[in-house]
């Protein structure tokens, strides 16, 4: 199963910051995902041509099931509020999406703890930190019926505030404790590989820097698994976004207990530059 996690930056290209849904569709087709996890997804936003970017991606990959979950409702600079889950399909929104070429037996939405106050953040070129309020965060999980059995895939986009995103990740793992295994947790976690493994207790299936896309120096995007599974991975620069797409080919074929135990014990792949 090819699993792709991609923060698409609202579909924007870096050279002109424009959104062209044809560029997004071409990128998704080139990635050839069986399951696609997207972050920073717009729906009916002026900045992205009022397009439904989840629907564009679904058509491009031939998804049979997909789910967009809003983290924010309305438009930036106008009526930008926390989403409630009661938004209508035509409402402007921003969030995450999970798409699958396999039938999805069921969906679960997890709304993550919200940072209650503004926090100081020092942006590049600034001497003094700026007080900012983090946006609401959400996760979505689907139980996919693959030829090798059911697998749960979840995706999220966590806070950029270091001490808070760990709490959000731990909350999400607890929320998914009863989900069918194997579990694959994906997304822009805004933390490095080592911390993602420590906080989640899951095993990383990919070790590639993903940000910034043109010359990546850190891995913010992850695919974590329970239990560990055989996998091959790469990070691909596409024609859009400031992140690389993390591509993981996962072997879901049933293994005997001895093979599964070896899979659990094998060391994490060495960190290499994204391809």
Coordinates of C-alpha atoms in Angstrom, one line a residue:
X1 CA 0.0 0.0 0.0
X2 CA 1.4 3.4 -1.0
X3 CA 0.7 6.0 1.8
X4 CA 1.4 9.6 1.1
X5 CA 1.4 12.4 3.7
X6 CA 1.6 15.9 2.2
X7 CA 1.1 19.4 3.6
X8 CA 0.0 21.2 0.5
X9 CA 0.1 24.8 1.7
X10 CA -3.4 25.5 0.4
X11 CA -2.2 24.3 -3.0
X12 CA 0.2 27.2 -3.4
X13 CA 3.3 27.2 -5.5
X14 CA 6.4 28.8 -4.0
X15 CA 7.6 30.8 -7.0
X16 CA 4.4 32.9 -7.4
X17 CA 2.2 31.7 -4.4
X18 CA -0.7 31.1 -6.9
X19 CA -3.1 28.2 -6.6
X20 CA -3.7 26.2 -9.8
X21 CA -5.8 23.1 -9.2
X22 CA -4.2 21.5 -12.3
X23 CA -0.8 21.6 -10.6
X24 CA -2.3 19.9 -7.5
X25 CA -4.0 17.3 -9.6
X26 CA -0.8 16.6 -11.6
X27 CA 1.2 16.2 -8.3
X28 CA -1.3 13.8 -6.8
X29 CA -1.3 11.7 -10.0
X30 CA 2.5 11.6 -10.0
X31 CA 2.6 10.4 -6.4
X32 CA 0.2 7.5 -7.1
X33 CA -1.1 7.1 -3.6
X34 CA -3.4 4.4 -2.5
X35 CA -4.1 6.4 0.7
X36 CA -3.5 10.1 0.8
X37 CA -3.2 12.3 3.9
X38 CA -3.4 16.0 3.3
X39 CA -2.8 19.0 5.6
X40 CA -3.5 22.7 5.1
X41 CA -6.4 22.0 2.8
X42 CA -8.8 24.7 1.6
X43 CA -12.4 24.4 0.7
X44 CA -14.3 27.3 -1.0
X45 CA -11.6 29.9 0.0
X46 CA -11.0 33.0 -2.2
X47 CA -7.2 32.5 -2.0
X48 CA -7.5 29.1 -3.7
X49 CA -10.1 30.0 -6.3
X50 CA -13.1 28.8 -4.3
X51 CA -12.0 25.2 -5.1
X52 CA -12.6 22.1 -3.1
X53 CA -9.0 20.9 -2.9
X54 CA -10.1 17.5 -1.4
X55 CA -12.4 16.9 -4.3
X56 CA -9.6 17.8 -6.8
X57 CA -7.2 15.3 -5.1
X58 CA -9.9 12.6 -4.9
X59 CA -10.5 12.8 -8.7
X60 CA -6.8 12.9 -9.5
X61 CA -6.0 9.7 -7.5
X62 CA -9.3 7.8 -8.2
X63 CA -10.3 7.8 -4.5
X64 CA -13.4 5.7 -3.7
X65 CA -13.8 7.3 -0.3
X66 CA -12.5 10.6 1.2
X67 CA -13.2 12.9 4.1
X68 CA -12.4 16.6 4.6
X69 CA -12.4 17.7 8.3
X70 CA -12.4 21.5 9.0
X71 CA -10.2 22.9 11.7
X72 CA -11.3 26.5 10.9
X73 CA -14.5 27.8 9.4
X74 CA -14.9 30.9 7.4
X75 CA -12.1 32.9 5.7
X76 CA -8.8 34.3 7.0
X77 CA -9.1 38.0 7.9
X78 CA -12.9 37.8 8.0
X79 CA -15.0 35.2 9.8
X80 CA -12.2 32.9 10.9
X81 CA -13.5 30.7 13.8
X82 CA -13.0 27.3 15.2
X83 CA -14.9 24.6 13.2
X84 CA -17.6 22.7 15.1
X85 CA -18.2 19.8 12.7
X86 CA -21.5 21.2 11.7
X87 CA -20.3 23.1 8.7
X88 CA -22.1 22.6 5.4
X89 CA -20.3 21.4 2.2
X90 CA -20.6 24.8 0.6
X91 CA -19.1 26.7 3.6
X92 CA -15.6 28.1 3.4
X93 CA -13.2 26.1 5.6
X94 CA -9.6 25.0 6.1
X95 CA -8.4 21.7 7.6
X96 CA -7.1 18.2 6.8
X97 CA -8.3 15.4 4.5
X98 CA -7.9 11.7 4.2
X99 CA -8.5 9.9 0.9
X100 CA -8.4 6.3 -0.1
X101 CA -8.6 4.0 -3.1
X102 CA -9.9 1.4 -0.8
X103 CA -13.4 1.3 0.8
X104 CA -13.5 2.9 4.2
X105 CA -15.4 0.9 6.7
X106 CA -15.7 3.8 9.2
X107 CA -14.4 7.3 10.1
X108 CA -13.4 8.9 13.4
X109 CA -12.8 12.6 14.0
X110 CA -10.7 13.7 17.0
X111 CA -10.6 17.3 18.0
X112 CA -7.4 18.0 19.8
X113 CA -6.7 20.2 22.9
X114 CA -6.7 23.9 22.1
X115 CA -3.9 26.1 23.4
X116 CA -5.8 28.4 25.8
X117 CA -3.6 31.5 25.6
X118 CA -1.4 33.4 23.3
X119 CA 2.2 32.3 23.4
X120 CA 5.5 34.2 22.4
X121 CA 7.0 33.1 19.1
X122 CA 10.2 34.5 17.6
X123 CA 9.9 34.6 13.8
X124 CA 13.0 34.8 11.6
X125 CA 14.5 38.3 11.5
X126 CA 12.7 39.4 14.7
X127 CA 14.6 40.4 17.9
X128 CA 11.6 40.2 20.1
X129 CA 9.0 37.4 20.1
X130 CA 5.4 38.0 18.9
X131 CA 2.4 36.9 20.9
X132 CA 0.4 34.6 18.7
X133 CA -2.7 32.4 19.2
X134 CA -2.5 28.9 17.7
X135 CA -5.3 27.6 15.5
X136 CA -7.6 24.7 16.5
X137 CA -6.2 21.3 15.5
X138 CA -8.1 18.2 14.5
X139 CA -7.4 14.6 13.4
X140 CA -9.3 12.1 11.2
X141 CA -8.9 8.3 11.0
X142 CA -10.4 5.8 8.6
X143 CA -10.5 2.0 8.6
X144 CA -9.5 1.0 5.1
X145 CA -10.4 -2.4 3.7
X146 CA -7.3 -3.3 1.7
X147 CA -6.6 -6.6 -0.1
X148 CA -4.4 -7.6 2.9
X149 CA -7.0 -6.8 5.5
X150 CA -8.2 -3.7 7.4
X151 CA -5.8 -1.0 8.4
X152 CA -6.4 2.2 10.3
X153 CA -4.9 5.3 8.9
X154 CA -5.1 8.7 10.7
X155 CA -3.8 12.1 9.8
X156 CA -3.4 15.4 11.7
X157 CA -1.6 18.8 11.7
X158 CA -0.3 19.6 15.1
X159 CA 0.6 22.9 16.8
X160 CA 3.9 24.7 16.0
X161 CA 4.2 25.3 19.8
X162 CA 6.7 22.6 20.9
X163 CA 5.4 22.0 24.4
X164 CA 1.8 21.8 23.3
X165 CA 2.1 19.6 20.2
X166 CA 3.5 16.8 22.3
X167 CA 0.3 17.0 24.5
X168 CA -1.8 16.9 21.3
X169 CA 0.0 13.9 19.9
X170 CA -0.3 12.0 23.2
X171 CA -4.0 12.8 23.3
X172 CA -4.5 11.5 19.7
X173 CA -2.7 8.3 20.4
X174 CA -4.9 7.7 23.5
X175 CA -8.0 8.5 21.4
X176 CA -6.9 5.8 18.8
X177 CA -6.0 3.2 21.4
X178 CA -9.1 1.1 20.5
X179 CA -8.6 1.5 16.7
X180 CA -8.0 -1.6 14.6
X181 CA -4.3 -2.5 14.1
X182 CA -2.2 -2.0 12.2
X183 CA -2.4 1.7 12.8
X184 CA -0.6 4.2 10.6
X185 CA -0.5 7.8 12.1
X186 CA 0.5 10.4 9.5
X187 CA 0.8 14.1 9.2
X188 CA 2.7 17.4 9.8
X189 CA 3.5 16.9 13.5
X190 CA 5.8 19.9 13.8
X191 CA 8.4 17.8 15.6
X192 CA 11.4 15.7 14.7
X193 CA 11.4 12.0 14.3
X194 CA 12.9 11.1 17.6
X195 CA 10.4 13.1 19.6
X196 CA 7.5 11.8 17.5
X197 CA 8.5 8.3 18.4
X198 CA 9.1 9.0 22.0
X199 CA 5.8 10.9 22.6
X200 CA 3.6 8.5 20.5
X201 CA 5.2 5.2 21.4
X202 CA 4.8 4.3 17.7
X203 CA 7.5 3.4 15.2
X204 CA 8.6 5.7 12.4
X205 CA 8.4 4.2 8.9
X206 CA 10.3 7.0 7.2
X207 CA 13.3 9.2 8.0
X208 CA 13.7 12.0 5.5
X209 CA 13.9 15.8 6.0
X210 CA 10.7 17.3 4.5
X211 CA 11.0 21.0 5.2
X212 CA 11.7 23.4 3.6
X213 CA 10.9 21.7 0.3
X214 CA 13.7 23.2 -1.8
X215 CA 16.5 22.4 0.6
X216 CA 15.0 20.4 3.5
X217 CA 16.9 20.4 6.8
X218 CA 14.3 19.0 9.2
X219 CA 11.6 16.3 9.2
X220 CA 8.2 17.7 10.3
X221 CA 6.1 15.2 8.4
X222 CA 5.8 11.6 9.6
X223 CA 4.3 8.1 9.2
X224 CA 4.2 6.3 12.5
X225 CA 3.1 2.7 12.9
X226 CA 1.8 0.2 15.5
X227 CA 3.1 -2.4 15.1
X228 CA 6.2 -1.7 13.1
X229 CA 5.8 -2.8 9.5
X230 CA 8.2 -3.4 6.6
X231 CA 8.3 -0.2 4.5
X232 CA 10.3 1.7 1.8
X233 CA 10.1 5.5 1.8
X234 CA 11.2 8.7 0.2
X235 CA 10.4 12.4 0.4
X236 CA 9.6 14.1 -3.0
X237 CA 9.7 17.7 -3.9
X238 CA 6.6 18.6 -5.9
X239 CA 5.6 21.7 -7.9
X240 CA 3.6 23.1 -5.0
X241 CA 4.0 23.6 -1.2
X242 CA 6.9 24.4 1.1
X243 CA 6.9 20.8 2.3
X244 CA 8.0 17.7 0.5
X245 CA 5.5 14.8 0.1
X246 CA 6.4 11.9 2.3
X247 CA 5.9 8.7 0.3
X248 CA 5.8 5.3 2.2
X249 CA 5.2 1.9 0.5
X250 CA 4.0 -0.3 3.4
X251 CA 3.9 -4.1 3.3
X252 CA 0.6 -5.1 4.9
X253 CA 0.9 -8.8 3.9
X254 CA 0.3 -11.1 6.9
X255 CA 3.5 -12.1 8.7
X256 CA 4.1 -15.0 10.9
X257 CA 4.9 -14.2 14.6
X258 CA 8.6 -14.6 14.2
X259 CA 8.7 -12.2 11.2
X260 CA 6.6 -9.6 13.1
X261 CA 8.9 -9.8 16.1
X262 CA 11.9 -9.1 13.8
X263 CA 10.0 -6.2 12.3
X264 CA 9.4 -4.7 15.7
X265 CA 13.1 -4.9 16.7
X266 CA 14.7 -3.7 13.5
X267 CA 16.4 -0.3 13.8
X268 CA 14.7 2.8 12.5
X269 CA 16.0 3.8 9.0
X270 CA 18.9 6.2 8.9
X271 CA 18.1 9.8 8.2
X272 CA 18.8 10.7 4.6
X273 CA 18.1 13.6 2.3
X274 CA 14.7 13.5 0.7
X275 CA 14.6 12.5 -2.9

